[in-house]
Amino acid sequence: MDEFLLRALLAGLGVACLAGPLGAFVVWRRMAYFGEAMSHTALLGVGLGLLLGVSTQLSVMLVSVTLAVLLVAMQQQRQLASDTLLGIFAHTALSLGLVLLAFMETVRVDLMGYLFGDILAVSTLDLYWIYGGGLLVLIVLMLIWRPLLALTVHEELARVEGVPVTQVRLLFMILIALVIAVSMKIVGILLITSMMIIPPAAARRFAVGPEQMALLAAAIGALSVVTGLWGSLQWDTPTGPSMVVAAGLLFVLVQLSGLFFQRK
Amino acid sequence: MAERDLLLEADGVSMAFGDREVLRHVSLVLHRGEILTLIGPNGSGKSTLVRLLLGLLTPTAGALRRADGLRIGYMPQKLQVDEVLPLSVARFLTLTGRYAKEKVAAVLREVGADHVSDHPLQSVSGGELQRVLLARALLREPDLLVLDEPVQGVDVNGQVALYNLIGRIRDQRGCGILMVSHDLHLVMAATDRVLCLNHHVCCSGTPEVVTRHPAYLDLFGDAAFAVYSHHHDHAHDLHGNVIPGDESHCESGDSDG
């Protein structure tokens, strides 16, 4: 196997293992829009990173985490709903990113690469980001798993029973920000949310417990990555979108199989 | 009552959201082994008072005192778990605490919901869900049980059974119980004291005293007089089967008044 293909495969599998479990919570907590808006914010991070000459993963991470903190802080007021706030922040950040990029005439920017991913250009350094950052994300997720699940089911009940709700919620948002930052190169800003939502949604039919659903989501995500990569080589299609198409097809297959084996 | 048995005390508590005052100078005390019920029309501030007492909100004025190390078991008014989250009843009960299987099973038996232990949470009926919520509160071995509308969504027979269960829990466990209700009739037989709330404390005392109080009659008008009383010669268990009756009364406060 060519080395760049191996790197692409490893990167994709890493992202699938992250996006699955985290995405399960995104689905349970109905935060699809949050994921979407958060990832759009990443473009501001890209712009800032290029402007300051630092690693874009780092700058995306900083911008996304700042947005998460800002959002949790703003949620303490009641006048504007959080999805409205999110829309304001995220779209302003996205546009600001585009404006910044336009100012940098000297830097040639592959905008399409950032928007839809460029997995075949993944470097060894990118792999370190994915696996290093990913390991950190999974460890923190395991540590907050029970309280996060408790507050997903009923926030006030969890609070009365001693769960530090605000802190756990903030940590979870930061984890999403980190996942977006490390996996941006793989499927791109516009598609990263799909890798968090489609695999868990497909996993739901087979899962009888939350942990099982999270693991199955990772497996379905990994299968989408492999299938998508293979398809993109086979038919010379863009790799990121091919993976998402594969995930979508898997979801449809699962739903169809449900029609034939309607037992559960 | 001895001072050490005091679980909770609110002293002149007020709460405002913006310039809207929801509670004005509310005081109450709750002791171990006592059932206190908050009644009041919709929007009278019952839920706000409960959230203050639970520590979910901080009062804008007045003082709240809780006994040292007070363990609260809370049964929220509503639980809506999305179908997309696969969660069994047994798993729901252990979300914030790790309890031995036997203990979970024992508490489910205590509330009469042991048959749903392995069912998906979303599949249990309204009455079963109330019992499951009660079980989660009991697992914490609370000194104080806070039950927000514990019988909502339950038919009349089921309500009587639930109030009986709550009374039994108090007798056996000796905890204090704070209930919220907007039912005026069945609850009167199930409580020791009633506090009638409409942004302020209209009146409080034993059910007999409150149901005769002019402020109570003012607040609830005709509903307060909609008295009916009848006996059951049988009851139903959770499956709807007929079981021998305990001659339970569906009687509202003060039918001979």
PDB file of C-alpha atoms in Angstrom, chain A residues 88-187:
ATOM      1  CA  ILE A  88     -24.685  34.676  15.774  1.00  0.00           C
ATOM      2  CA  PHE A  89     -21.248  33.547  16.953  1.00  0.00           C
ATOM      3  CA  ALA A  90     -20.694  30.814  14.433  1.00  0.00           C
ATOM      4  CA  HIS A  91     -21.702  32.679  11.313  1.00  0.00           C
ATOM      5  CA  THR A  92     -19.839  35.787  12.353  1.00  0.00           C
ATOM      6  CA  ALA A  93     -16.768  33.650  12.908  1.00  0.00           C
ATOM      7  CA  LEU A  94     -17.186  31.864   9.571  1.00  0.00           C
ATOM      8  CA  SER A  95     -17.526  35.132   7.703  1.00  0.00           C
ATOM      9  CA  LEU A  96     -14.677  36.700   9.614  1.00  0.00           C
ATOM     10  CA  GLY A  97     -12.546  33.719   8.589  1.00  0.00           C
ATOM     11  CA  LEU A  98     -13.392  34.243   4.925  1.00  0.00           C
ATOM     12  CA  VAL A  99     -12.687  37.962   5.200  1.00  0.00           C
ATOM     13  CA  LEU A 100      -9.321  37.257   6.843  1.00  0.00           C
ATOM     14  CA  LEU A 101      -8.403  34.785   4.125  1.00  0.00           C
ATOM     15  CA  ALA A 102      -9.264  37.345   1.465  1.00  0.00           C
ATOM     16  CA  PHE A 103      -6.833  39.816   3.041  1.00  0.00           C
ATOM     17  CA  MET A 104      -3.940  37.416   2.773  1.00  0.00           C
ATOM     18  CA  GLU A 105      -3.112  37.807  -0.871  1.00  0.00           C
ATOM     19  CA  THR A 106       0.344  36.418  -0.414  1.00  0.00           C
ATOM     20  CA  VAL A 107      -0.856  33.108   1.014  1.00  0.00           C
ATOM     21  CA  ARG A 108      -2.343  30.659  -1.419  1.00  0.00           C
ATOM     22  CA  VAL A 109      -5.161  28.964   0.433  1.00  0.00           C
ATOM     23  CA  ASP A 110      -6.777  25.739  -0.638  1.00  0.00           C
ATOM     24  CA  LEU A 111     -10.243  26.650   0.584  1.00  0.00           C
ATOM     25  CA  MET A 112     -11.804  23.521  -0.853  1.00  0.00           C
ATOM     26  CA  GLY A 113      -9.357  21.440   1.160  1.00  0.00           C
ATOM     27  CA  TYR A 114     -10.508  23.046   4.382  1.00  0.00           C
ATOM     28  CA  LEU A 115     -14.191  22.884   3.516  1.00  0.00           C
ATOM     29  CA  PHE A 116     -14.333  19.302   2.247  1.00  0.00           C
ATOM     30  CA  GLY A 117     -11.144  17.760   3.579  1.00  0.00           C
ATOM     31  CA  ASP A 118      -7.984  16.548   1.934  1.00  0.00           C
ATOM     32  CA  ILE A 119      -7.303  13.211   3.512  1.00  0.00           C
ATOM     33  CA  LEU A 120      -4.757  12.125   0.912  1.00  0.00           C
ATOM     34  CA  ALA A 121      -2.552  15.044   1.942  1.00  0.00           C
ATOM     35  CA  VAL A 122      -2.446  13.913   5.585  1.00  0.00           C
ATOM     36  CA  SER A 123       1.081  14.146   6.970  1.00  0.00           C
ATOM     37  CA  THR A 124       2.709  12.199   9.769  1.00  0.00           C
ATOM     38  CA  LEU A 125       2.387  15.294  11.935  1.00  0.00           C
ATOM     39  CA  ASP A 126      -1.370  15.315  11.258  1.00  0.00           C
ATOM     40  CA  LEU A 127      -1.509  11.706  12.451  1.00  0.00           C
ATOM     41  CA  TYR A 128       0.166  12.715  15.703  1.00  0.00           C
ATOM     42  CA  TRP A 129      -2.489  15.396  16.130  1.00  0.00           C
ATOM     43  CA  ILE A 130      -5.304  12.953  15.495  1.00  0.00           C
ATOM     44  CA  TYR A 131      -4.016  10.161  17.727  1.00  0.00           C
ATOM     45  CA  GLY A 132      -2.558  12.375  20.446  1.00  0.00           C
ATOM     46  CA  GLY A 133      -5.541  14.705  20.596  1.00  0.00           C
ATOM     47  CA  GLY A 134      -7.888  11.802  20.073  1.00  0.00           C
ATOM     48  CA  LEU A 135      -6.501   9.836  22.987  1.00  0.00           C
ATOM     49  CA  LEU A 136      -6.905  12.862  25.237  1.00  0.00           C
ATOM     50  CA  VAL A 137     -10.505  13.351  24.049  1.00  0.00           C
ATOM     51  CA  LEU A 138     -11.419   9.705  24.669  1.00  0.00           C
ATOM     52  CA  ILE A 139      -9.863   9.673  28.132  1.00  0.00           C
ATOM     53  CA  VAL A 140     -11.755  12.812  29.171  1.00  0.00           C
ATOM     54  CA  LEU A 141     -14.939  11.442  27.630  1.00  0.00           C
ATOM     55  CA  MET A 142     -14.589   8.263  29.665  1.00  0.00           C
ATOM     56  CA  LEU A 143     -14.060  10.288  32.818  1.00  0.00           C
ATOM     57  CA  ILE A 144     -17.207  12.388  32.296  1.00  0.00           C
ATOM     58  CA  TRP A 145     -19.257   9.595  30.703  1.00  0.00           C
ATOM     59  CA  ARG A 146     -21.586   8.861  33.624  1.00  0.00           C
ATOM     60  CA  PRO A 147     -22.300  12.441  34.683  1.00  0.00           C
ATOM     61  CA  LEU A 148     -22.741  13.484  31.046  1.00  0.00           C
ATOM     62  CA  LEU A 149     -25.211  10.668  30.496  1.00  0.00           C
ATOM     63  CA  ALA A 150     -27.056  11.601  33.686  1.00  0.00           C
ATOM     64  CA  LEU A 151     -27.481  15.223  32.665  1.00  0.00           C
ATOM     65  CA  THR A 152     -28.464  14.193  29.150  1.00  0.00           C
ATOM     66  CA  VAL A 153     -31.382  12.242  30.636  1.00  0.00           C
ATOM     67  CA  HIS A 154     -32.529  14.931  33.087  1.00  0.00           C
ATOM     68  CA  GLU A 155     -30.444  17.960  33.861  1.00  0.00           C
ATOM     69  CA  GLU A 156     -32.161  19.147  37.054  1.00  0.00           C
ATOM     70  CA  LEU A 157     -32.334  15.656  38.506  1.00  0.00           C
ATOM     71  CA  ALA A 158     -28.630  15.233  37.807  1.00  0.00           C
ATOM     72  CA  ARG A 159     -27.917  18.584  39.460  1.00  0.00           C
ATOM     73  CA  VAL A 160     -29.881  17.663  42.581  1.00  0.00           C
ATOM     74  CA  GLU A 161     -28.009  14.365  42.702  1.00  0.00           C
ATOM     75  CA  GLY A 162     -24.690  16.181  42.759  1.00  0.00           C
ATOM     76  CA  VAL A 163     -23.530  16.305  39.134  1.00  0.00           C
ATOM     77  CA  PRO A 164     -21.508  19.477  38.393  1.00  0.00           C
ATOM     78  CA  VAL A 165     -23.694  20.168  35.373  1.00  0.00           C
ATOM     79  CA  THR A 166     -22.116  23.362  34.025  1.00  0.00           C
ATOM     80  CA  GLN A 167     -18.574  22.017  34.213  1.00  0.00           C
ATOM     81  CA  VAL A 168     -19.461  18.714  32.554  1.00  0.00           C
ATOM     82  CA  ARG A 169     -21.385  20.486  29.805  1.00  0.00           C
ATOM     83  CA  LEU A 170     -18.463  22.828  29.179  1.00  0.00           C
ATOM     84  CA  LEU A 171     -16.002  19.938  29.038  1.00  0.00           C
ATOM     85  CA  PHE A 172     -18.197  18.154  26.529  1.00  0.00           C
ATOM     86  CA  MET A 173     -18.337  21.224  24.287  1.00  0.00           C
ATOM     87  CA  ILE A 174     -14.567  21.532  24.477  1.00  0.00           C
ATOM     88  CA  LEU A 175     -14.236  17.886  23.443  1.00  0.00           C
ATOM     89  CA  ILE A 176     -16.351  18.560  20.381  1.00  0.00           C
ATOM     90  CA  ALA A 177     -14.178  21.557  19.583  1.00  0.00           C
ATOM     91  CA  LEU A 178     -11.061  19.382  19.847  1.00  0.00           C
ATOM     92  CA  VAL A 179     -12.500  16.687  17.613  1.00  0.00           C
ATOM     93  CA  ILE A 180     -13.370  19.259  14.982  1.00  0.00           C
ATOM     94  CA  ALA A 181      -9.883  20.695  15.127  1.00  0.00           C
ATOM     95  CA  VAL A 182      -8.076  17.378  14.704  1.00  0.00           C
ATOM     96  CA  SER A 183     -10.379  15.909  12.082  1.00  0.00           C
ATOM     97  CA  MET A 184     -10.840  19.006   9.925  1.00  0.00           C
ATOM     98  CA  LYS A 185      -8.262  17.786   7.426  1.00  0.00           C
ATOM     99  CA  ILE A 186     -10.021  14.463   6.938  1.00  0.00           C
ATOM    100  CA  VAL A 187     -13.584  15.282   5.965  1.00  0.00           C
TER     101      VAL A 187
END
